[in-house]
Amino acid sequence: MGKFKQEYTGTAEAIVSHAIVMPPVDMEDGQLPPLYYFMVHIGLSNGELITEHEVYCSDIDDYDLLLGMDIITQTDFLITNAGGKTTFQSRTPSEGGVEL
């Protein structure tokens, strides 16, 4: 699979765009329904894999994946902003506290 633009937010549940999954089209009027659930595997940028995770599929502006708290709370998650560049690190399973 190609590279997709990811965003990390405080949303409750992970959301993927139609670029990730293709929901079925409503055959009556040809329109996409506003929301669908899919079971997906999510590969994080640090190489970790979240398997068989239920996500919403919806239009989410310029992003393909919004990681929700449903994923973040399964990990030890650290955000840094050195030099104005925001980065994150995570590890799964959680190993407890992080020393800063």
Protein backbone atom coordinates (compact mmCIF):
# COMPACT_ATOMS: atom_id res chain seq x y z
CA MET A 1 0.00 0.00 0.00
CA GLY A 2 1.23 3.53 -0.73
CA LYS A 3 1.97 6.32 1.71
CA PHE A 4 -1.02 8.13 3.15
CA LYS A 5 -1.16 11.39 5.05
CA GLN A 6 -1.76 10.75 8.78
CA GLU A 7 -2.99 13.08 11.52
CA TYR A 8 -2.90 12.38 15.24
CA THR A 9 -5.74 13.95 17.19
CA GLY A 10 -7.81 13.59 20.31
CA THR A 11 -10.77 12.16 18.41
CA ALA A 12 -12.49 9.29 20.23
CA GLU A 13 -12.29 6.73 17.43
CA ALA A 14 -9.99 6.25 14.44
CA ILE A 15 -11.31 7.47 11.11
CA VAL A 16 -10.09 6.58 7.61
CA SER A 17 -10.83 8.34 4.35
CA HIS A 18 -12.28 6.89 1.19
CA ALA A 19 -8.68 6.78 -0.13
CA ILE A 20 -8.02 3.93 2.33
CA VAL A 21 -11.24 1.93 1.90
CA MET A 22 -14.02 2.10 -0.64
CA PRO A 23 -17.46 1.95 0.94
CA PRO A 24 -20.32 0.56 -1.13
CA VAL A 25 -22.40 3.09 -3.03
CA ASP A 26 -26.08 3.40 -2.16
CA MET A 27 -27.70 1.92 -5.24
CA GLU A 28 -30.91 3.97 -4.98
CA ASP A 29 -29.42 7.43 -5.52
CA GLY A 30 -25.74 6.71 -6.26
CA GLN A 31 -24.61 8.65 -3.17
CA LEU A 32 -22.15 7.49 -0.52
CA PRO A 33 -23.73 7.07 2.88
CA PRO A 34 -22.24 9.44 5.48
CA LEU A 35 -20.58 6.79 7.65
CA TYR A 36 -19.41 3.17 7.49
CA TYR A 37 -17.41 0.92 9.81
CA PHE A 38 -14.55 -1.22 8.51
CA MET A 39 -12.15 -3.69 10.12
CA VAL A 40 -8.58 -2.70 9.15
CA HIS A 41 -4.92 -3.17 10.03
CA ILE A 42 -3.17 0.14 10.82
CA GLY A 43 0.58 0.44 10.38
CA LEU A 44 2.04 3.29 12.42
CA SER A 45 4.99 5.29 11.13
CA ASN A 46 7.26 3.69 13.75
CA GLY A 47 6.63 0.22 12.29
CA GLU A 48 4.05 -0.92 14.86
CA LEU A 49 0.93 -2.66 13.57
CA ILE A 50 -2.53 -2.37 15.10
CA THR A 51 -4.47 -5.37 13.76
CA GLU A 52 -8.16 -5.95 13.17
CA HIS A 53 -9.23 -2.53 14.37
CA GLU A 54 -12.73 -1.18 13.70
CA VAL A 55 -12.69 2.32 12.16
CA TYR A 56 -15.14 4.79 10.70
CA CYS A 57 -14.87 5.70 7.05
CA SER A 58 -15.76 9.29 6.28
CA ASP A 59 -14.53 12.39 4.46
CA ILE A 60 -11.84 13.95 6.68
CA ASP A 61 -10.54 16.94 4.70
CA ASP A 62 -6.92 16.53 3.55
CA TYR A 63 -6.11 13.49 5.71
CA ASP A 64 -6.38 9.77 5.08
CA LEU A 65 -6.15 8.60 8.70
CA LEU A 66 -7.06 10.18 12.03
CA LEU A 67 -5.74 8.15 14.95
CA GLY A 68 -8.25 8.27 17.76
CA MET A 69 -7.91 7.74 21.46
CA ASP A 70 -9.10 4.17 20.84
CA ILE A 71 -5.64 3.48 19.36
CA ILE A 72 -3.54 5.93 21.38
CA THR A 73 -4.71 4.44 24.69
CA GLN A 74 -3.37 1.00 23.64
CA THR A 75 0.17 2.39 23.58
CA ASP A 76 2.68 4.43 25.55
CA PHE A 77 2.41 7.62 23.52
CA LEU A 78 4.87 10.53 23.69
CA ILE A 79 4.65 13.81 21.76
CA THR A 80 7.60 16.20 21.49
CA ASN A 81 7.95 19.60 19.83
CA ALA A 82 11.70 20.30 19.65
CA GLY A 83 12.59 23.21 17.38
CA GLY A 84 8.95 23.66 16.39
CA LYS A 85 8.81 20.20 14.78
CA THR A 86 6.13 18.00 16.35
CA THR A 87 6.92 14.29 16.41
CA PHE A 88 5.55 11.29 18.26
CA GLN A 89 6.76 7.98 19.55
CA SER A 90 4.68 5.07 20.71
CA ARG A 91 5.22 1.55 21.92
CA THR A 92 2.90 -1.40 22.22
CA PRO A 93 2.22 -3.02 24.55
CA SER A 94 2.46 -0.35 27.19
CA GLU A 95 5.46 -0.71 29.49
CA GLY A 96 4.37 1.92 32.02
CA GLY A 97 5.75 5.37 32.78
CA VAL A 98 8.16 7.34 30.62
CA GLU A 99 11.11 9.25 32.11
CA LEU A 100 11.65 12.75 30.68
